[in-house]
Amino acid sequence: MAMKILVIGGTGIIGRACVELAVSRGLEVDVLTRGRRPVPDGARPLGLDISDVDAARRQLRDREYGAVIDWLAFTPEDIARHLELLRGRIGQYVFISSASAYQTPPLTIPVTEKTPLSNPYWRYSRDKIACEEMLAGERSVPITVVRPSHTYDRTMVPFDGGWTAIQRMRDRKPVIVPGDGTSLWTMTHSADFAVGIVGLLGRSEARGETFHITSETPMTWNSIYHAMAAAAGVEPDLVHVASDAIAAAEPEWGAALLGDKSHSMLFDNSKIRSVVPEFAPRISFEEQGAREIVDWHDADPARRTIDPVIDDAMDRLAVAYRPRAL
């Protein structure tokens, strides 16, 4: 009999790929969603907002699952509410944390699951750490913690502001690159990530354990910008600006930089490979991923939205920090 799983969320960038793979492997998949986006073919939508506790209790009260993947728990309060709805009727609770919860900046690389958790820069990451600390004391259901890093699909441009930087490249405007662009970053395609997380479902070796699931081919930020520019058919005009200066000019943009993207992050995936031997990231950002992103956005003008705040910040930063000819 096929294992039955519940995915809370599951229609976003990473979750959708995981649902599609689970369905293709014969799992019975229910997706709890507010209905704003369609669920993948073969999965069954449970249309409700999980924050509506009474409605969720009615919908879920007679259902049992071998595993639950929770994409919508961001605080300990979220976890407490979700577990209360499901306790006693699930065989495994998979909490989606974040690789940004790791010590930032890391004192040593590559990062392993034993790297301390600490991020003084970003509230999102500190909330994920608090969730993990809460789950460490959970005894009513087996817990598996998964920490994705920068995971993308064709819908997600890897820069803050989304399509803004690509449009600026095409308009021959300067684009801001944090730091000197040589820090190393890890881009993971959602289809590769899905192999790891679906492989953990129902595995006894995953109970009570934590895993990050990432690509193993680091890139500099300069090379990421150049890969996107090449896919867009242009040569980029890159202006390098310290992350602290970006944060001073635009605090919301800067928080994600200082708390995540401005620090080199390399990961040791030995642990996930030991439990899920088929996990072997194959999709190259330079050879495939960047082209998928540009092609998807070019297919529909409505997808190419510009963030006016980031656009304005790039104009101001380029004027202030572009090297001047002697």
mmCIF file of C-alpha atoms in Angstrom:
data_model
loop_
_atom_site.group_PDB
_atom_site.id
_atom_site.type_symbol
_atom_site.label_atom_id
_atom_site.label_comp_id
_atom_site.label_asym_id
_atom_site.label_seq_id
_atom_site.Cartn_x
_atom_site.Cartn_y
_atom_site.Cartn_z
ATOM 1 C CA MET A 1 0.000 0.000 0.000
ATOM 2 C CA ALA A 2 1.381 3.421 -0.969
ATOM 3 C CA MET A 3 2.409 5.733 1.838
ATOM 4 C CA LYS A 4 0.068 8.662 2.308
ATOM 5 C CA ILE A 5 1.625 12.073 2.956
ATOM 6 C CA LEU A 6 0.337 15.542 3.730
ATOM 7 C CA VAL A 7 2.149 18.594 2.392
ATOM 8 C CA ILE A 8 1.282 21.821 4.193
ATOM 9 C CA GLY A 9 1.904 24.419 1.507
ATOM 10 C CA GLY A 10 3.441 22.569 -1.393
ATOM 11 C CA THR A 11 2.636 24.879 -4.302
ATOM 12 C CA GLY A 12 5.675 27.140 -4.004
ATOM 13 C CA ILE A 13 9.093 27.073 -5.628
ATOM 14 C CA ILE A 14 10.481 24.063 -3.751
ATOM 15 C CA GLY A 15 7.325 22.400 -2.495
ATOM 16 C CA ARG A 16 5.820 21.932 -5.937
ATOM 17 C CA ALA A 17 8.823 19.949 -7.187
ATOM 18 C CA CYS A 18 8.648 17.754 -4.086
ATOM 19 C CA VAL A 19 4.942 17.034 -4.601
ATOM 20 C CA GLU A 20 5.497 16.210 -8.279
ATOM 21 C CA LEU A 21 8.270 13.744 -7.455
ATOM 22 C CA ALA A 22 6.304 12.138 -4.634
ATOM 23 C CA VAL A 23 3.325 11.595 -6.936
ATOM 24 C CA SER A 24 5.567 10.166 -9.669
ATOM 25 C CA ARG A 25 6.903 7.638 -7.146
ATOM 26 C CA GLY A 26 3.426 6.421 -6.305
ATOM 27 C CA LEU A 27 2.849 8.179 -2.985
ATOM 28 C CA GLU A 28 -0.644 9.396 -2.123
ATOM 29 C CA VAL A 29 -0.254 13.142 -1.637
ATOM 30 C CA ASP A 30 -2.690 15.566 -0.037
ATOM 31 C CA VAL A 31 -1.736 19.231 -0.388
ATOM 32 C CA LEU A 32 -3.157 21.650 2.148
ATOM 33 C CA THR A 33 -3.386 24.953 0.291
ATOM 34 C CA ARG A 34 -5.371 28.178 0.288
ATOM 35 C CA GLY A 35 -6.061 27.594 -3.411
ATOM 36 C CA ARG A 36 -4.168 30.558 -4.809
ATOM 37 C CA ARG A 37 -2.119 28.259 -7.053
ATOM 38 C CA PRO A 38 -3.075 24.884 -8.533
ATOM 39 C CA VAL A 39 -1.589 21.754 -7.012
ATOM 40 C CA PRO A 40 0.466 19.411 -9.222
ATOM 41 C CA ASP A 41 -1.388 16.768 -11.204
ATOM 42 C CA GLY A 42 -2.004 13.595 -9.239
ATOM 43 C CA ALA A 43 -2.093 15.297 -5.843
ATOM 44 C CA ARG A 44 -5.309 15.995 -3.970
ATOM 45 C CA PRO A 45 -5.900 19.589 -2.842
ATOM 46 C CA LEU A 46 -7.328 20.265 0.608
ATOM 47 C CA GLY A 47 -8.473 23.832 0.174
ATOM 48 C CA LEU A 48 -8.195 25.740 3.435
ATOM 49 C CA ASP A 49 -6.071 28.179 5.385
ATOM 50 C CA ILE A 50 -4.305 26.241 8.148
ATOM 51 C CA SER A 51 -4.405 29.310 10.367
ATOM 52 C CA ASP A 52 -8.182 28.762 10.519
ATOM 53 C CA VAL A 53 -7.869 26.168 13.274
ATOM 54 C CA ASP A 54 -11.524 25.136 13.424
ATOM 55 C CA ALA A 55 -11.778 24.575 9.662
ATOM 56 C CA ALA A 56 -8.467 22.713 9.605
ATOM 57 C CA ARG A 57 -9.558 20.476 12.483
ATOM 58 C CA ARG A 58 -12.751 19.542 10.644
ATOM 59 C CA GLN A 59 -10.866 18.836 7.421
ATOM 60 C CA LEU A 60 -8.090 16.779 9.000
ATOM 61 C CA ARG A 61 -9.775 15.031 11.903
ATOM 62 C CA ASP A 62 -10.256 11.630 10.211
ATOM 63 C CA ARG A 63 -7.039 11.602 8.182
ATOM 64 C CA GLU A 64 -3.837 9.731 8.996
ATOM 65 C CA TYR A 65 -0.494 10.198 7.262
ATOM 66 C CA GLY A 66 2.793 8.376 7.122
ATOM 67 C CA ALA A 67 4.565 11.731 6.857
ATOM 68 C CA VAL A 68 3.832 15.438 6.879
ATOM 69 C CA ILE A 69 6.041 18.079 5.217
ATOM 70 C CA ASP A 70 5.404 21.503 6.706
ATOM 71 C CA TRP A 71 6.386 24.447 4.490
ATOM 72 C CA LEU A 72 4.253 26.951 6.408
ATOM 73 C CA ALA A 73 5.771 26.831 9.900
ATOM 74 C CA PHE A 74 7.862 29.952 10.485
ATOM 75 C CA THR A 75 7.565 30.382 14.256
ATOM 76 C CA PRO A 76 7.230 28.037 17.263
ATOM 77 C CA GLU A 77 3.595 29.117 17.490
ATOM 78 C CA ASP A 78 2.993 27.837 13.958
ATOM 79 C CA ILE A 79 4.520 24.463 14.823
ATOM 80 C CA ALA A 80 2.497 24.140 18.032
ATOM 81 C CA ARG A 81 -0.724 24.840 16.133
ATOM 82 C CA HIS A 82 0.063 22.437 13.297
ATOM 83 C CA LEU A 83 1.163 19.586 15.560
ATOM 84 C CA GLU A 84 -1.916 19.987 17.731
ATOM 85 C CA LEU A 85 -4.062 19.435 14.635
ATOM 86 C CA LEU A 86 -2.164 16.274 13.629
ATOM 87 C CA ARG A 87 -0.717 14.728 16.773
ATOM 88 C CA GLY A 88 -1.381 10.998 17.080
ATOM 89 C CA ARG A 89 -2.191 10.568 13.384
ATOM 90 C CA ILE A 90 1.164 11.065 11.668
ATOM 91 C CA GLY A 91 4.248 8.875 11.447
ATOM 92 C CA GLN A 92 6.831 11.598 10.704
ATOM 93 C CA TYR A 93 6.869 15.391 10.873
ATOM 94 C CA VAL A 94 9.275 17.048 8.431
ATOM 95 C CA PHE A 95 9.973 20.632 9.412
ATOM 96 C CA ILE A 96 11.399 22.911 6.735
ATOM 97 C CA SER A 97 14.022 25.063 8.393
ATOM 98 C CA SER A 98 16.695 27.046 6.515
ATOM 99 C CA ALA A 99 20.419 26.856 5.873
ATOM 100 C CA SER A 100 20.471 30.561 6.782
ATOM 101 C CA ALA A 101 20.040 29.394 10.381
ATOM 102 C CA TYR A 102 23.657 28.245 10.403
ATOM 103 C CA GLN A 103 26.306 30.396 12.035
ATOM 104 C CA THR A 104 26.493 33.577 9.947
ATOM 105 C CA PRO A 105 29.172 34.147 8.872
ATOM 106 C CA PRO A 106 30.415 30.564 9.306
ATOM 107 C CA LEU A 107 33.726 30.185 11.095
ATOM 108 C CA THR A 108 34.582 27.069 9.089
ATOM 109 C CA ILE A 109 33.514 25.621 5.772
ATOM 110 C CA PRO A 110 32.205 23.367 4.446
ATOM 111 C CA VAL A 111 29.150 23.622 6.649
ATOM 112 C CA THR A 112 27.889 20.373 8.165
ATOM 113 C CA GLU A 113 24.759 19.625 10.163
ATOM 114 C CA LYS A 114 26.890 20.070 13.307
ATOM 115 C CA THR A 115 27.725 23.682 12.477
ATOM 116 C CA PRO A 116 26.254 25.914 15.233
ATOM 117 C CA LEU A 117 23.048 27.836 14.590
ATOM 118 C CA SER A 118 23.324 31.598 14.951
ATOM 119 C CA ASN A 119 22.197 34.475 12.750
ATOM 120 C CA PRO A 120 22.219 37.911 14.401
ATOM 121 C CA TYR A 121 21.249 39.690 11.173
ATOM 122 C CA TRP A 122 17.978 38.158 9.983
ATOM 123 C CA ARG A 123 14.775 37.653 11.983
ATOM 124 C CA TYR A 124 13.553 34.948 9.594
ATOM 125 C CA SER A 125 16.580 32.802 10.425
ATOM 126 C CA ARG A 126 16.305 33.365 14.177
ATOM 127 C CA ASP A 127 12.670 32.279 14.074
ATOM 128 C CA LYS A 128 13.681 29.071 12.273
ATOM 129 C CA ILE A 129 16.308 28.449 14.966
ATOM 130 C CA ALA A 130 13.639 28.897 17.645
ATOM 131 C CA CYS A 131 11.471 26.358 15.821
ATOM 132 C CA GLU A 132 14.290 23.829 15.780
ATOM 133 C CA GLU A 133 14.930 24.366 19.489
ATOM 134 C CA MET A 134 11.266 23.760 20.218
ATOM 135 C CA LEU A 135 11.192 20.564 18.157
ATOM 136 C CA ALA A 136 14.268 19.221 19.953
ATOM 137 C CA GLY A 137 11.986 18.601 22.927
ATOM 138 C CA GLU A 138 9.107 17.072 20.938
ATOM 139 C CA ARG A 139 8.459 13.444 21.891
ATOM 140 C CA SER A 140 4.990 12.725 20.520
ATOM 141 C CA VAL A 141 6.025 12.286 16.877
ATOM 142 C CA PRO A 142 9.310 11.505 15.066
ATOM 143 C CA ILE A 143 10.841 14.750 13.790
ATOM 144 C CA THR A 144 13.015 15.307 10.722
ATOM 145 C CA VAL A 145 14.480 18.780 10.158
ATOM 146 C CA VAL A 146 15.458 19.799 6.621
ATOM 147 C CA ARG A 147 17.514 22.913 5.886
ATOM 148 C CA PRO A 148 17.327 24.078 2.252
ATOM 149 C CA SER A 149 19.842 26.599 1.020
ATOM 150 C CA HIS A 150 19.202 28.881 -1.987
ATOM 151 C CA THR A 151 16.833 26.635 -3.922
ATOM 152 C CA TYR A 152 15.273 27.847 -7.157
ATOM 153 C CA ASP A 153 13.089 26.843 -10.067
ATOM 154 C CA ARG A 154 12.319 28.556 -13.374
ATOM 155 C CA THR A 155 10.083 31.125 -11.663
ATOM 156 C CA MET A 156 12.735 32.572 -9.336
ATOM 157 C CA VAL A 157 15.440 35.043 -10.314
ATOM 158 C CA PRO A 158 18.284 34.611 -7.792
ATOM 159 C CA PHE A 159 18.672 38.338 -7.092
ATOM 160 C CA ASP A 160 16.810 40.545 -4.640
ATOM 161 C CA GLY A 161 14.202 42.436 -6.616
ATOM 162 C CA GLY A 162 13.507 39.526 -8.920
ATOM 163 C CA TRP A 163 13.452 40.440 -12.608
ATOM 164 C CA THR A 164 14.607 43.982 -11.825
ATOM 165 C CA ALA A 165 18.311 43.205 -12.299
ATOM 166 C CA ILE A 166 17.714 41.339 -15.572
ATOM 167 C CA GLN A 167 15.673 44.173 -17.032
ATOM 168 C CA ARG A 168 18.357 46.642 -16.001
ATOM 169 C CA MET A 169 20.938 44.513 -17.815
ATOM 170 C CA ARG A 170 18.805 44.546 -20.951
ATOM 171 C CA ASP A 171 18.327 48.294 -20.624
ATOM 172 C CA ARG A 172 22.116 48.711 -20.354
ATOM 173 C CA LYS A 173 21.822 50.054 -16.815
ATOM 174 C CA PRO A 174 24.322 49.184 -14.070
ATOM 175 C CA VAL A 175 23.498 46.313 -11.723
ATOM 176 C CA ILE A 176 24.669 46.192 -8.115
ATOM 177 C CA VAL A 177 26.648 43.146 -6.972
ATOM 178 C CA PRO A 178 27.179 42.756 -3.206
ATOM 179 C CA GLY A 179 30.816 42.878 -2.112
ATOM 180 C CA ASP A 180 33.468 42.147 -4.712
ATOM 181 C CA GLY A 181 31.377 39.331 -6.211
ATOM 182 C CA THR A 182 33.923 36.631 -5.369
ATOM 183 C CA SER A 183 32.199 35.084 -2.343
ATOM 184 C CA LEU A 184 31.011 31.543 -3.028
ATOM 185 C CA TRP A 185 27.336 30.666 -3.128
ATOM 186 C CA THR A 186 25.360 27.463 -3.588
ATOM 187 C CA MET A 187 22.439 27.361 -6.037
ATOM 188 C CA THR A 188 20.244 24.249 -5.829
ATOM 189 C CA HIS A 189 17.586 23.370 -8.403
ATOM 190 C CA SER A 190 14.257 22.402 -6.838
ATOM 191 C CA ALA A 191 14.167 19.136 -8.814
ATOM 192 C CA ASP A 192 17.489 18.092 -7.291
ATOM 193 C CA PHE A 193 16.344 19.103 -3.816
ATOM 194 C CA ALA A 194 13.160 17.046 -4.222
ATOM 195 C CA VAL A 195 15.166 13.832 -4.620
ATOM 196 C CA GLY A 196 16.679 14.386 -1.197
ATOM 197 C CA ILE A 197 13.560 15.244 0.772
ATOM 198 C CA VAL A 198 11.254 12.662 -0.813
ATOM 199 C CA GLY A 199 13.937 10.061 -0.137
ATOM 200 C CA LEU A 200 13.739 10.880 3.582
ATOM 201 C CA LEU A 201 10.020 10.163 3.859
ATOM 202 C CA GLY A 202 9.313 7.060 5.884
ATOM 203 C CA ARG A 203 12.999 6.332 6.489
ATOM 204 C CA SER A 204 13.736 5.221 10.029
ATOM 205 C CA GLU A 205 17.251 6.678 9.656
ATOM 206 C CA ALA A 206 15.694 10.136 9.236
ATOM 207 C CA ARG A 207 13.824 10.138 12.525
ATOM 208 C CA GLY A 208 15.210 12.590 15.027
ATOM 209 C CA GLU A 209 17.772 13.817 12.498
ATOM 210 C CA THR A 210 18.621 17.033 10.673
ATOM 211 C CA PHE A 211 19.749 17.301 7.051
ATOM 212 C CA HIS A 212 20.670 20.073 4.690
ATOM 213 C CA ILE A 213 19.982 19.318 1.032
ATOM 214 C CA THR A 214 22.013 21.421 -1.385
ATOM 215 C CA SER A 215 23.966 21.446 -4.587
ATOM 216 C CA GLU A 216 27.664 20.682 -4.349
ATOM 217 C CA THR A 217 28.899 23.062 -7.075
ATOM 218 C CA PRO A 218 29.599 26.519 -5.612
ATOM 219 C CA MET A 219 29.578 29.629 -7.789
ATOM 220 C CA THR A 220 30.834 33.144 -7.232
ATOM 221 C CA TRP A 221 28.219 35.871 -7.310
ATOM 222 C CA ASN A 222 30.026 37.330 -10.301
ATOM 223 C CA SER A 223 29.534 34.067 -12.180
ATOM 224 C CA ILE A 224 25.852 33.928 -11.170
ATOM 225 C CA TYR A 225 25.272 37.419 -12.568
ATOM 226 C CA HIS A 226 27.185 36.571 -15.738
ATOM 227 C CA ALA A 227 25.206 33.324 -16.196
ATOM 228 C CA MET A 228 21.910 35.216 -15.956
ATOM 229 C CA ALA A 229 23.170 37.925 -18.308
ATOM 230 C CA ALA A 230 24.287 35.338 -20.868
ATOM 231 C CA ALA A 231 20.878 33.665 -20.709
ATOM 232 C CA ALA A 232 19.279 37.085 -21.225
ATOM 233 C CA GLY A 233 21.531 37.742 -24.218
ATOM 234 C CA VAL A 234 23.433 40.729 -22.805
ATOM 235 C CA GLU A 235 26.744 41.763 -21.287
ATOM 236 C CA PRO A 236 26.232 43.019 -17.719
ATOM 237 C CA ASP A 237 27.490 46.311 -16.316
ATOM 238 C CA LEU A 238 28.333 45.247 -12.762
ATOM 239 C CA VAL A 239 29.021 47.712 -9.957
ATOM 240 C CA HIS A 240 30.397 46.157 -6.765
ATOM 241 C CA VAL A 241 29.151 47.634 -3.486
ATOM 242 C CA ALA A 242 29.836 46.479 0.077
ATOM 243 C CA SER A 243 26.859 44.728 1.661
ATOM 244 C CA ASP A 244 26.960 47.145 4.612
ATOM 245 C CA ALA A 245 26.553 50.049 2.198
ATOM 246 C CA ILE A 246 23.626 48.323 0.488
ATOM 247 C CA ALA A 247 22.017 47.734 3.877
ATOM 248 C CA ALA A 248 22.440 51.403 4.762
ATOM 249 C CA ALA A 249 20.810 52.465 1.489
ATOM 250 C CA GLU A 250 17.992 49.933 1.559
ATOM 251 C CA PRO A 251 17.600 48.099 4.921
ATOM 252 C CA GLU A 252 15.181 45.389 3.761
ATOM 253 C CA TRP A 253 17.450 44.364 0.898
ATOM 254 C CA GLY A 254 20.449 44.551 3.204
ATOM 255 C CA ALA A 255 18.972 42.256 5.864
ATOM 256 C CA ALA A 256 18.878 39.331 3.433
ATOM 257 C CA LEU A 257 22.427 40.101 2.323
ATOM 258 C CA LEU A 258 23.991 40.410 5.763
ATOM 259 C CA GLY A 259 21.977 37.516 7.121
ATOM 260 C CA ASP A 260 22.551 35.184 4.187
ATOM 261 C CA LYS A 261 23.816 35.979 0.704
ATOM 262 C CA SER A 262 26.942 38.034 1.417
ATOM 263 C CA HIS A 263 28.774 35.162 3.121
ATOM 264 C CA SER A 264 30.429 32.246 1.353
ATOM 265 C CA MET A 265 28.463 29.054 2.010
ATOM 266 C CA LEU A 266 29.672 25.607 1.011
ATOM 267 C CA PHE A 267 27.975 22.464 2.267
ATOM 268 C CA ASP A 268 29.067 18.933 3.045
ATOM 269 C CA ASN A 269 26.229 16.660 1.886
ATOM 270 C CA SER A 270 27.664 13.430 3.268
ATOM 271 C CA LYS A 271 24.780 12.972 5.681
ATOM 272 C CA ILE A 272 21.919 13.204 3.179
ATOM 273 C CA ARG A 273 23.807 10.969 0.737
ATOM 274 C CA SER A 274 24.294 8.342 3.451
ATOM 275 C CA VAL A 275 20.525 8.067 3.954
ATOM 276 C CA VAL A 276 19.359 8.834 0.394
ATOM 277 C CA PRO A 277 22.030 7.365 -1.917
ATOM 278 C CA GLU A 278 20.153 8.487 -5.043
ATOM 279 C CA PHE A 279 20.643 12.138 -4.067
ATOM 280 C CA ALA A 280 23.153 13.481 -6.595
ATOM 281 C CA PRO A 281 22.459 17.046 -7.835
ATOM 282 C CA ARG A 282 22.643 17.108 -11.633
ATOM 283 C CA ILE A 283 21.186 20.403 -12.824
ATOM 284 C CA SER A 284 23.830 23.038 -13.549
ATOM 285 C CA PHE A 285 22.799 26.639 -12.996
ATOM 286 C CA GLU A 286 25.162 27.900 -15.700
ATOM 287 C CA GLU A 287 24.226 25.258 -18.277
ATOM 288 C CA GLN A 288 20.500 24.886 -17.608
ATOM 289 C CA GLY A 289 19.048 26.723 -14.621
ATOM 290 C CA ALA A 290 19.691 30.306 -15.754
ATOM 291 C CA ARG A 291 18.228 29.586 -19.200
ATOM 292 C CA GLU A 292 15.075 28.057 -17.660
ATOM 293 C CA ILE A 293 14.555 31.200 -15.578
ATOM 294 C CA VAL A 294 14.940 33.640 -18.473
ATOM 295 C CA ASP A 295 12.831 31.568 -20.860
ATOM 296 C CA TRP A 296 9.971 31.304 -18.351
ATOM 297 C CA HIS A 297 9.928 35.043 -17.717
ATOM 298 C CA ASP A 298 10.232 35.874 -21.411
ATOM 299 C CA ALA A 299 7.217 33.676 -22.201
ATOM 300 C CA ASP A 300 4.837 36.118 -20.500
ATOM 301 C CA PRO A 301 5.413 39.869 -20.034
ATOM 302 C CA ALA A 302 3.299 39.802 -16.861
ATOM 303 C CA ARG A 303 6.009 37.734 -15.181
ATOM 304 C CA ARG A 304 8.681 40.384 -15.718
ATOM 305 C CA THR A 305 7.799 42.609 -12.791
ATOM 306 C CA ILE A 306 10.066 45.392 -11.599
ATOM 307 C CA ASP A 307 10.612 46.241 -7.929
ATOM 308 C CA PRO A 308 10.701 50.052 -7.878
ATOM 309 C CA VAL A 309 12.425 50.159 -4.488
ATOM 310 C CA ILE A 310 15.316 47.936 -5.622
ATOM 311 C CA ASP A 311 15.447 49.698 -8.984
ATOM 312 C CA ASP A 312 15.804 53.083 -7.298
ATOM 313 C CA ALA A 313 18.367 51.743 -4.818
ATOM 314 C CA MET A 314 20.491 50.403 -7.668
ATOM 315 C CA ASP A 315 20.419 53.791 -9.397
ATOM 316 C CA ARG A 316 21.546 55.576 -6.232
ATOM 317 C CA LEU A 317 24.222 53.015 -5.357
ATOM 318 C CA ALA A 318 25.635 52.993 -8.887
ATOM 319 C CA VAL A 319 26.048 56.764 -8.817
ATOM 320 C CA ALA A 320 27.689 56.659 -5.400
ATOM 321 C CA TYR A 321 29.990 53.672 -5.863
ATOM 322 C CA ARG A 322 30.865 53.288 -9.537
ATOM 323 C CA PRO A 323 34.652 53.611 -9.876
ATOM 324 C CA ARG A 324 35.537 56.928 -11.451
ATOM 325 C CA ALA A 325 38.098 57.197 -14.203
ATOM 326 C CA LEU A 326 41.340 58.926 -13.198
#
